[in-house]
Amino acid sequence: MMFVPGGTFAMGSDRFYPEEAPVRTVRVDPFRIDETPVTNADFARFVDATGYRTVAEIAPDPADYPGLAAEMAKAGSLVFHRTRGPVDLHDPSGWWSFVFDADWRHPYGPDSSLDGLDDHPVVHVAHADAAAYADWAGKALPTEAEWEFAARGGLDGTDYAWGDELAPDGEMLANYWQGAFPFANQLLDGYERTSPVRTYAANGYGLFDMIGNVWEWTEDWFALPPSPKKKTAKRGSGPSPCCVPANPRGGTRRQSVDPQDTARIARKVLKGGSHLCAANYCQRYRPAARHAQAIDSATSHIGFRCVIRGDNEHNF
């Protein structure tokens, strides 16, 4: 784990997607965070020690999912498939398929395995799976603010974790999709799907893969950021300074539910983007980017990392 000193920073962005705005000044306390996403080898040690079964390995209860067809009540997970040509980018079913018996051990389906993938991020983990691993390891999942502060690596206000240019001088600095999504991946970064952790340079805090490769779970319920508070003036004085929120948290579980979701599944915040983020579809390979994900969802592009909180670099 790497020590992150904490501090004040500009969280969010006004330049990309509305759910990232407004930019607001917040403060986080010091903490340690995993140098890389949890890998398949890491997760295997957890499962070997505990016998844990992930959400994707357990058939869903139809009672929890109104309208679920009986033939779909089987264990499995969502797997990305490249399309043959352009498709409607408003319909993710064009490239996502629920594959029976796809899980962390079988990332592409029942006939796949982890051969050669020990040092790749574990995928097909729902939020409960990530939380269970963190508890076993004596750690926790990061808050959104902690995650974003760590991803910035000491750079404040830049679009990307390394500056304001996505690929300076054409250099690939993270695993994301180059070309027209979801059918024409130019593979300039060398990877169709996940890549080994530490493939790309670490950020200013010595952290790898904070951007791209896999989305990462946080502990915060999804909600839109609060509107900036207006400063009020006291009688006989100038404007009072606006307080800087310390260790801000997300919304409530109830706020996180998508009102159009008949199953009423709560959602947590994902951060960092993945190998499927592309300039023409999902420019979320940035520290400020965020995505609402149902807590029961497991996919081939979601992983996680953990934190330990503390106020001194030597208190670990």
mmCIF file of N, CA and C in Angstrom, residues 28-126:
data_model
loop_
_atom_site.group_PDB
_atom_site.id
_atom_site.type_symbol
_atom_site.label_atom_id
_atom_site.label_comp_id
_atom_site.label_asym_id
_atom_site.label_seq_id
_atom_site.Cartn_x
_atom_site.Cartn_y
_atom_site.Cartn_z
ATOM 1 N N VAL A 28 -9.508 15.751 2.373
ATOM 2 C CA VAL A 28 -9.498 14.366 2.854
ATOM 3 C C VAL A 28 -8.319 14.190 3.811
ATOM 4 N N ASP A 29 -8.514 13.314 4.787
ATOM 5 C CA ASP A 29 -7.455 12.988 5.740
ATOM 6 C C ASP A 29 -6.485 11.981 5.125
ATOM 7 N N PRO A 30 -5.298 11.820 5.717
ATOM 8 C CA PRO A 30 -4.323 10.863 5.179
ATOM 9 C C PRO A 30 -4.842 9.425 5.222
ATOM 10 N N PHE A 31 -4.342 8.615 4.298
ATOM 11 C CA PHE A 31 -4.708 7.200 4.242
ATOM 12 C C PHE A 31 -3.671 6.458 3.408
ATOM 13 N N ARG A 32 -3.722 5.144 3.502
ATOM 14 C CA ARG A 32 -2.963 4.304 2.584
ATOM 15 C C ARG A 32 -3.936 3.649 1.618
ATOM 16 N N ILE A 33 -3.461 3.402 0.412
ATOM 17 C CA ILE A 33 -4.302 2.788 -0.615
ATOM 18 C C ILE A 33 -3.480 1.759 -1.378
ATOM 19 N N ASP A 34 -4.148 0.693 -1.797
ATOM 20 C CA ASP A 34 -3.457 -0.352 -2.555
ATOM 21 C C ASP A 34 -2.755 0.243 -3.763
ATOM 22 N N GLU A 35 -1.533 -0.206 -3.966
ATOM 23 C CA GLU A 35 -0.729 0.289 -5.087
ATOM 24 C C GLU A 35 -1.357 -0.031 -6.432
ATOM 25 N N THR A 36 -2.069 -1.147 -6.501
ATOM 26 C CA THR A 36 -2.721 -1.590 -7.736
ATOM 27 C C THR A 36 -4.144 -2.050 -7.417
ATOM 28 N N PRO A 37 -4.967 -2.236 -8.432
ATOM 29 C CA PRO A 37 -6.236 -2.927 -8.190
ATOM 30 C C PRO A 37 -5.965 -4.326 -7.642
ATOM 31 N N VAL A 38 -6.903 -4.869 -6.903
ATOM 32 C CA VAL A 38 -6.800 -6.249 -6.432
ATOM 33 C C VAL A 38 -6.728 -7.173 -7.647
ATOM 34 N N THR A 39 -5.750 -8.048 -7.661
ATOM 35 C CA THR A 39 -5.532 -8.920 -8.811
ATOM 36 C C THR A 39 -6.243 -10.262 -8.641
ATOM 37 N N ASN A 40 -6.254 -11.024 -9.714
ATOM 38 C CA ASN A 40 -6.816 -12.369 -9.640
ATOM 39 C C ASN A 40 -6.075 -13.217 -8.613
ATOM 40 N N ALA A 41 -4.758 -13.082 -8.554
ATOM 41 C CA ALA A 41 -3.986 -13.845 -7.575
ATOM 42 C C ALA A 41 -4.351 -13.430 -6.151
ATOM 43 N N ASP A 42 -4.523 -12.125 -5.923
ATOM 44 C CA ASP A 42 -4.939 -11.640 -4.606
ATOM 45 C C ASP A 42 -6.299 -12.228 -4.217
ATOM 46 N N PHE A 43 -7.241 -12.152 -5.145
ATOM 47 C CA PHE A 43 -8.603 -12.586 -4.849
ATOM 48 C C PHE A 43 -8.647 -14.102 -4.643
ATOM 49 N N ALA A 44 -7.817 -14.829 -5.362
ATOM 50 C CA ALA A 44 -7.762 -16.281 -5.197
ATOM 51 C C ALA A 44 -7.318 -16.647 -3.786
ATOM 52 N N ARG A 45 -6.369 -15.909 -3.226
ATOM 53 C CA ARG A 45 -5.929 -16.179 -1.857
ATOM 54 C C ARG A 45 -7.077 -15.970 -0.871
ATOM 55 N N PHE A 46 -7.865 -14.930 -1.086
ATOM 56 C CA PHE A 46 -9.039 -14.666 -0.256
ATOM 57 C C PHE A 46 -10.043 -15.815 -0.345
ATOM 58 N N VAL A 47 -10.345 -16.249 -1.548
ATOM 59 C CA VAL A 47 -11.317 -17.324 -1.732
ATOM 60 C C VAL A 47 -10.797 -18.635 -1.146
ATOM 61 N N ASP A 48 -9.509 -18.916 -1.338
ATOM 62 C CA ASP A 48 -8.928 -20.139 -0.789
ATOM 63 C C ASP A 48 -9.002 -20.142 0.740
ATOM 64 N N ALA A 49 -8.839 -18.963 1.345
ATOM 65 C CA ALA A 49 -8.835 -18.871 2.809
ATOM 66 C C ALA A 49 -10.231 -18.914 3.405
ATOM 67 N N THR A 50 -11.225 -18.476 2.654
ATOM 68 C CA THR A 50 -12.561 -18.300 3.229
ATOM 69 C C THR A 50 -13.643 -19.162 2.589
ATOM 70 N N GLY A 51 -13.401 -19.677 1.390
ATOM 71 C CA GLY A 51 -14.438 -20.398 0.677
ATOM 72 C C GLY A 51 -15.526 -19.482 0.127
ATOM 73 N N TYR A 52 -15.239 -18.199 0.012
ATOM 74 C CA TYR A 52 -16.236 -17.213 -0.413
ATOM 75 C C TYR A 52 -16.726 -17.487 -1.827
ATOM 76 N N ARG A 53 -18.032 -17.266 -2.031
ATOM 77 C CA ARG A 53 -18.632 -17.341 -3.364
ATOM 78 C C ARG A 53 -19.142 -15.965 -3.748
ATOM 79 N N THR A 54 -18.810 -15.522 -4.928
ATOM 80 C CA THR A 54 -19.198 -14.194 -5.378
ATOM 81 C C THR A 54 -20.653 -14.170 -5.823
ATOM 82 N N VAL A 55 -21.168 -12.963 -5.952
ATOM 83 C CA VAL A 55 -22.549 -12.776 -6.407
ATOM 84 C C VAL A 55 -22.764 -13.447 -7.763
ATOM 85 N N ALA A 56 -21.788 -13.346 -8.658
ATOM 86 C CA ALA A 56 -21.930 -13.929 -9.994
ATOM 87 C C ALA A 56 -21.975 -15.440 -9.974
ATOM 88 N N GLU A 57 -21.527 -16.066 -8.884
ATOM 89 C CA GLU A 57 -21.513 -17.524 -8.789
ATOM 90 C C GLU A 57 -22.781 -18.087 -8.161
ATOM 91 N N ILE A 58 -23.723 -17.214 -7.814
ATOM 92 C CA ILE A 58 -24.959 -17.629 -7.155
ATOM 93 C C ILE A 58 -26.142 -17.226 -8.029
ATOM 94 N N ALA A 59 -27.029 -18.150 -8.306
ATOM 95 C CA ALA A 59 -28.198 -17.853 -9.133
ATOM 96 C C ALA A 59 -29.082 -16.819 -8.443
ATOM 97 N N PRO A 60 -29.571 -15.823 -9.168
ATOM 98 C CA PRO A 60 -30.422 -14.794 -8.557
ATOM 99 C C PRO A 60 -31.778 -15.360 -8.151
ATOM 100 N N ASP A 61 -32.357 -14.774 -7.118
ATOM 101 C CA ASP A 61 -33.693 -15.140 -6.670
ATOM 102 C C ASP A 61 -34.704 -14.343 -7.492
ATOM 103 N N PRO A 62 -35.563 -15.014 -8.277
ATOM 104 C CA PRO A 62 -36.537 -14.281 -9.101
ATOM 105 C C PRO A 62 -37.402 -13.323 -8.302
ATOM 106 N N ALA A 63 -37.595 -13.591 -7.017
ATOM 107 C CA ALA A 63 -38.410 -12.702 -6.188
ATOM 108 C C ALA A 63 -37.790 -11.320 -6.057
ATOM 109 N N ASP A 64 -36.474 -11.242 -6.235
ATOM 110 C CA ASP A 64 -35.783 -9.948 -6.124
ATOM 111 C C ASP A 64 -35.792 -9.165 -7.426
ATOM 112 N N TYR A 65 -36.229 -9.794 -8.511
ATOM 113 C CA TYR A 65 -36.157 -9.169 -9.830
ATOM 114 C C TYR A 65 -37.490 -9.346 -10.558
ATOM 115 N N PRO A 66 -38.416 -8.432 -10.336
ATOM 116 C CA PRO A 66 -39.729 -8.539 -10.984
ATOM 117 C C PRO A 66 -39.595 -8.644 -12.499
ATOM 118 N N GLY A 67 -40.288 -9.625 -13.066
ATOM 119 C CA GLY A 67 -40.259 -9.795 -14.513
ATOM 120 C C GLY A 67 -39.121 -10.646 -15.030
ATOM 121 N N LEU A 68 -38.238 -11.133 -14.142
ATOM 122 C CA LEU A 68 -37.126 -11.959 -14.590
ATOM 123 C C LEU A 68 -37.636 -13.284 -15.149
ATOM 124 N N ALA A 69 -37.256 -13.588 -16.379
ATOM 125 C CA ALA A 69 -37.660 -14.845 -16.995
ATOM 126 C C ALA A 69 -37.007 -16.015 -16.256
ATOM 127 N N ALA A 70 -37.757 -17.094 -16.071
ATOM 128 C CA ALA A 70 -37.263 -18.237 -15.306
ATOM 129 C C ALA A 70 -35.956 -18.776 -15.871
ATOM 130 N N GLU A 71 -35.821 -18.772 -17.195
ATOM 131 C CA GLU A 71 -34.609 -19.318 -17.809
ATOM 132 C C GLU A 71 -33.374 -18.441 -17.582
ATOM 133 N N MET A 72 -33.585 -17.201 -17.102
ATOM 134 C CA MET A 72 -32.461 -16.308 -16.826
ATOM 135 C C MET A 72 -32.014 -16.358 -15.360
ATOM 136 N N ALA A 73 -32.713 -17.114 -14.536
ATOM 137 C CA ALA A 73 -32.370 -17.190 -13.104
ATOM 138 C C ALA A 73 -31.240 -18.187 -12.883
ATOM 139 N N LYS A 74 -30.114 -17.896 -13.487
ATOM 140 C CA LYS A 74 -28.935 -18.748 -13.383
ATOM 141 C C LYS A 74 -27.724 -17.888 -13.050
ATOM 142 N N ALA A 75 -26.734 -18.506 -12.455
ATOM 143 C CA ALA A 75 -25.505 -17.792 -12.129
ATOM 144 C C ALA A 75 -24.822 -17.309 -13.404
ATOM 145 N N GLY A 76 -24.236 -16.138 -13.326
ATOM 146 C CA GLY A 76 -23.537 -15.589 -14.484
ATOM 147 C C GLY A 76 -23.219 -14.129 -14.288
ATOM 148 N N SER A 77 -22.722 -13.506 -15.336
ATOM 149 C CA SER A 77 -22.300 -12.116 -15.253
ATOM 150 C C SER A 77 -22.293 -11.500 -16.643
ATOM 151 N N LEU A 78 -22.123 -10.179 -16.678
ATOM 152 C CA LEU A 78 -22.109 -9.446 -17.937
ATOM 153 C C LEU A 78 -20.716 -9.445 -18.561
ATOM 154 N N VAL A 79 -20.652 -9.802 -19.825
ATOM 155 C CA VAL A 79 -19.391 -9.866 -20.553
ATOM 156 C C VAL A 79 -19.483 -8.970 -21.782
ATOM 157 N N PHE A 80 -18.433 -8.190 -22.015
ATOM 158 C CA PHE A 80 -18.375 -7.332 -23.205
ATOM 159 C C PHE A 80 -18.021 -8.145 -24.438
ATOM 160 N N HIS A 81 -18.697 -7.833 -25.553
ATOM 161 C CA HIS A 81 -18.374 -8.420 -26.852
ATOM 162 C C HIS A 81 -18.276 -7.300 -27.878
ATOM 163 N N ARG A 82 -17.164 -7.244 -28.566
ATOM 164 C CA ARG A 82 -17.002 -6.241 -29.623
ATOM 165 C C ARG A 82 -18.040 -6.468 -30.720
ATOM 166 N N THR A 83 -18.631 -5.397 -31.230
ATOM 167 C CA THR A 83 -19.626 -5.531 -32.297
ATOM 168 C C THR A 83 -18.933 -5.562 -33.658
ATOM 169 N N ARG A 84 -19.681 -5.968 -34.674
ATOM 170 C CA ARG A 84 -19.109 -6.050 -36.013
ATOM 171 C C ARG A 84 -19.057 -4.706 -36.721
ATOM 172 N N GLY A 85 -19.829 -3.769 -36.235
ATOM 173 C CA GLY A 85 -19.862 -2.454 -36.860
ATOM 174 C C GLY A 85 -20.550 -1.471 -35.946
ATOM 175 N N PRO A 86 -20.814 -0.263 -36.437
ATOM 176 C CA PRO A 86 -21.468 0.755 -35.612
ATOM 177 C C PRO A 86 -22.831 0.289 -35.123
ATOM 178 N N VAL A 87 -23.152 0.655 -33.878
ATOM 179 C CA VAL A 87 -24.448 0.331 -33.280
ATOM 180 C C VAL A 87 -24.960 1.569 -32.554
ATOM 181 N N ASP A 88 -26.190 1.491 -32.090
ATOM 182 C CA ASP A 88 -26.791 2.573 -31.332
ATOM 183 C C ASP A 88 -26.078 2.689 -29.979
ATOM 184 N N LEU A 89 -25.375 3.794 -29.754
ATOM 185 C CA LEU A 89 -24.607 3.960 -28.524
ATOM 186 C C LEU A 89 -25.484 4.237 -27.315
ATOM 187 N N HIS A 90 -26.787 4.379 -27.517
ATOM 188 C CA HIS A 90 -27.707 4.552 -26.397
ATOM 189 C C HIS A 90 -28.241 3.206 -25.894
ATOM 190 N N ASP A 91 -27.837 2.125 -26.524
ATOM 191 C CA ASP A 91 -28.345 0.799 -26.164
ATOM 192 C C ASP A 91 -27.187 -0.147 -25.842
ATOM 193 N N PRO A 92 -26.748 -0.186 -24.570
ATOM 194 C CA PRO A 92 -25.607 -1.029 -24.192
ATOM 195 C C PRO A 92 -25.818 -2.520 -24.435
ATOM 196 N N SER A 93 -27.070 -2.949 -24.633
ATOM 197 C CA SER A 93 -27.290 -4.368 -24.904
ATOM 198 C C SER A 93 -26.656 -4.793 -26.221
ATOM 199 N N GLY A 94 -26.242 -3.805 -27.026
ATOM 200 C CA GLY A 94 -25.568 -4.136 -28.275
ATOM 201 C C GLY A 94 -24.192 -4.732 -28.057
ATOM 202 N N TRP A 95 -23.570 -4.459 -26.913
ATOM 203 C CA TRP A 95 -22.225 -4.980 -26.662
ATOM 204 C C TRP A 95 -22.090 -5.718 -25.327
ATOM 205 N N TRP A 96 -23.117 -5.683 -24.495
ATOM 206 C CA TRP A 96 -23.087 -6.435 -23.236
ATOM 207 C C TRP A 96 -24.016 -7.637 -23.340
ATOM 208 N N SER A 97 -23.556 -8.789 -22.873
ATOM 209 C CA SER A 97 -24.374 -9.996 -22.833
ATOM 210 C C SER A 97 -24.254 -10.629 -21.455
ATOM 211 N N PHE A 98 -25.390 -11.074 -20.908
ATOM 212 C CA PHE A 98 -25.338 -11.838 -19.665
ATOM 213 C C PHE A 98 -24.961 -13.263 -20.029
ATOM 214 N N VAL A 99 -23.806 -13.705 -19.555
ATOM 215 C CA VAL A 99 -23.267 -15.011 -19.925
ATOM 216 C C VAL A 99 -23.354 -15.943 -18.720
ATOM 217 N N PHE A 100 -24.070 -17.045 -18.867
ATOM 218 C CA PHE A 100 -24.182 -18.013 -17.788
ATOM 219 C C PHE A 100 -22.796 -18.563 -17.431
ATOM 220 N N ASP A 101 -22.543 -18.637 -16.131
ATOM 221 C CA ASP A 101 -21.300 -19.200 -15.587
ATOM 222 C C ASP A 101 -20.060 -18.356 -15.873
ATOM 223 N N ALA A 102 -20.258 -17.108 -16.321
ATOM 224 C CA ALA A 102 -19.133 -16.170 -16.337
ATOM 225 C C ALA A 102 -18.955 -15.664 -14.906
ATOM 226 N N ASP A 103 -17.725 -15.667 -14.414
ATOM 227 C CA ASP A 103 -17.439 -15.184 -13.060
ATOM 228 C C ASP A 103 -15.960 -14.837 -12.977
ATOM 229 N N TRP A 104 -15.482 -14.563 -11.776
ATOM 230 C CA TRP A 104 -14.101 -14.086 -11.671
ATOM 231 C C TRP A 104 -13.093 -15.127 -12.147
ATOM 232 N N ARG A 105 -13.421 -16.400 -11.993
ATOM 233 C CA ARG A 105 -12.528 -17.466 -12.469
ATOM 234 C C ARG A 105 -12.653 -17.688 -13.970
ATOM 235 N N HIS A 106 -13.779 -17.293 -14.531
ATOM 236 C CA HIS A 106 -14.072 -17.515 -15.956
ATOM 237 C C HIS A 106 -14.499 -16.171 -16.550
ATOM 238 N N PRO A 107 -13.544 -15.266 -16.765
ATOM 239 C CA PRO A 107 -13.891 -13.870 -17.084
ATOM 240 C C PRO A 107 -14.594 -13.658 -18.414
ATOM 241 N N TYR A 108 -14.462 -14.579 -19.359
ATOM 242 C CA TYR A 108 -15.086 -14.400 -20.671
ATOM 243 C C TYR A 108 -16.214 -15.405 -20.908
ATOM 244 N N GLY A 109 -16.475 -16.264 -19.933
ATOM 245 C CA GLY A 109 -17.500 -17.290 -20.069
ATOM 246 C C GLY A 109 -17.006 -18.607 -19.506
ATOM 247 N N PRO A 110 -17.857 -19.625 -19.459
ATOM 248 C CA PRO A 110 -17.506 -20.887 -18.789
ATOM 249 C C PRO A 110 -16.309 -21.610 -19.370
ATOM 250 N N ASP A 111 -15.988 -21.372 -20.630
ATOM 251 C CA ASP A 111 -14.852 -22.063 -21.249
ATOM 252 C C ASP A 111 -13.544 -21.297 -21.095
ATOM 253 N N SER A 112 -13.586 -20.143 -20.430
ATOM 254 C CA SER A 112 -12.366 -19.359 -20.229
ATOM 255 C C SER A 112 -11.779 -19.651 -18.856
ATOM 256 N N SER A 113 -10.569 -19.180 -18.629
ATOM 257 C CA SER A 113 -9.888 -19.423 -17.362
ATOM 258 C C SER A 113 -8.999 -18.235 -17.029
ATOM 259 N N LEU A 114 -8.284 -18.355 -15.916
ATOM 260 C CA LEU A 114 -7.362 -17.300 -15.494
ATOM 261 C C LEU A 114 -5.931 -17.578 -15.943
ATOM 262 N N ASP A 115 -5.738 -18.515 -16.830
ATOM 263 C CA ASP A 115 -4.391 -18.810 -17.309
ATOM 264 C C ASP A 115 -3.749 -17.548 -17.870
ATOM 265 N N GLY A 116 -2.609 -17.177 -17.320
ATOM 266 C CA GLY A 116 -1.891 -15.993 -17.773
ATOM 267 C C GLY A 116 -2.445 -14.688 -17.242
ATOM 268 N N LEU A 117 -3.446 -14.735 -16.360
ATOM 269 C CA LEU A 117 -4.105 -13.517 -15.885
ATOM 270 C C LEU A 117 -3.911 -13.283 -14.384
ATOM 271 N N ASP A 118 -2.977 -13.954 -13.752
ATOM 272 C CA ASP A 118 -2.795 -13.788 -12.307
ATOM 273 C C ASP A 118 -2.562 -12.341 -11.909
ATOM 274 N N ASP A 119 -1.826 -11.594 -12.740
ATOM 275 C CA ASP A 119 -1.497 -10.216 -12.390
ATOM 276 C C ASP A 119 -2.415 -9.204 -13.070
ATOM 277 N N HIS A 120 -3.560 -9.658 -13.580
ATOM 278 C CA HIS A 120 -4.587 -8.759 -14.091
ATOM 279 C C HIS A 120 -5.573 -8.450 -12.970
ATOM 280 N N PRO A 121 -6.276 -7.323 -13.043
ATOM 281 C CA PRO A 121 -7.278 -7.024 -12.016
ATOM 282 C C PRO A 121 -8.388 -8.069 -12.013
ATOM 283 N N VAL A 122 -8.839 -8.456 -10.823
ATOM 284 C CA VAL A 122 -9.993 -9.338 -10.739
ATOM 285 C C VAL A 122 -11.217 -8.578 -11.256
ATOM 286 N N VAL A 123 -12.083 -9.276 -11.970
ATOM 287 C CA VAL A 123 -13.319 -8.676 -12.488
ATOM 288 C C VAL A 123 -14.495 -9.582 -12.129
ATOM 289 N N HIS A 124 -15.688 -9.170 -12.540
ATOM 290 C CA HIS A 124 -16.914 -9.886 -12.176
ATOM 291 C C HIS A 124 -17.107 -9.909 -10.656
ATOM 292 N N VAL A 125 -16.776 -8.805 -10.009
ATOM 293 C CA VAL A 125 -16.994 -8.676 -8.568
ATOM 294 C C VAL A 125 -18.064 -7.609 -8.333
ATOM 295 N N ALA A 126 -19.125 -7.990 -7.638
ATOM 296 C CA ALA A 126 -20.141 -7.039 -7.226
ATOM 297 C C ALA A 126 -19.634 -6.278 -6.002
#
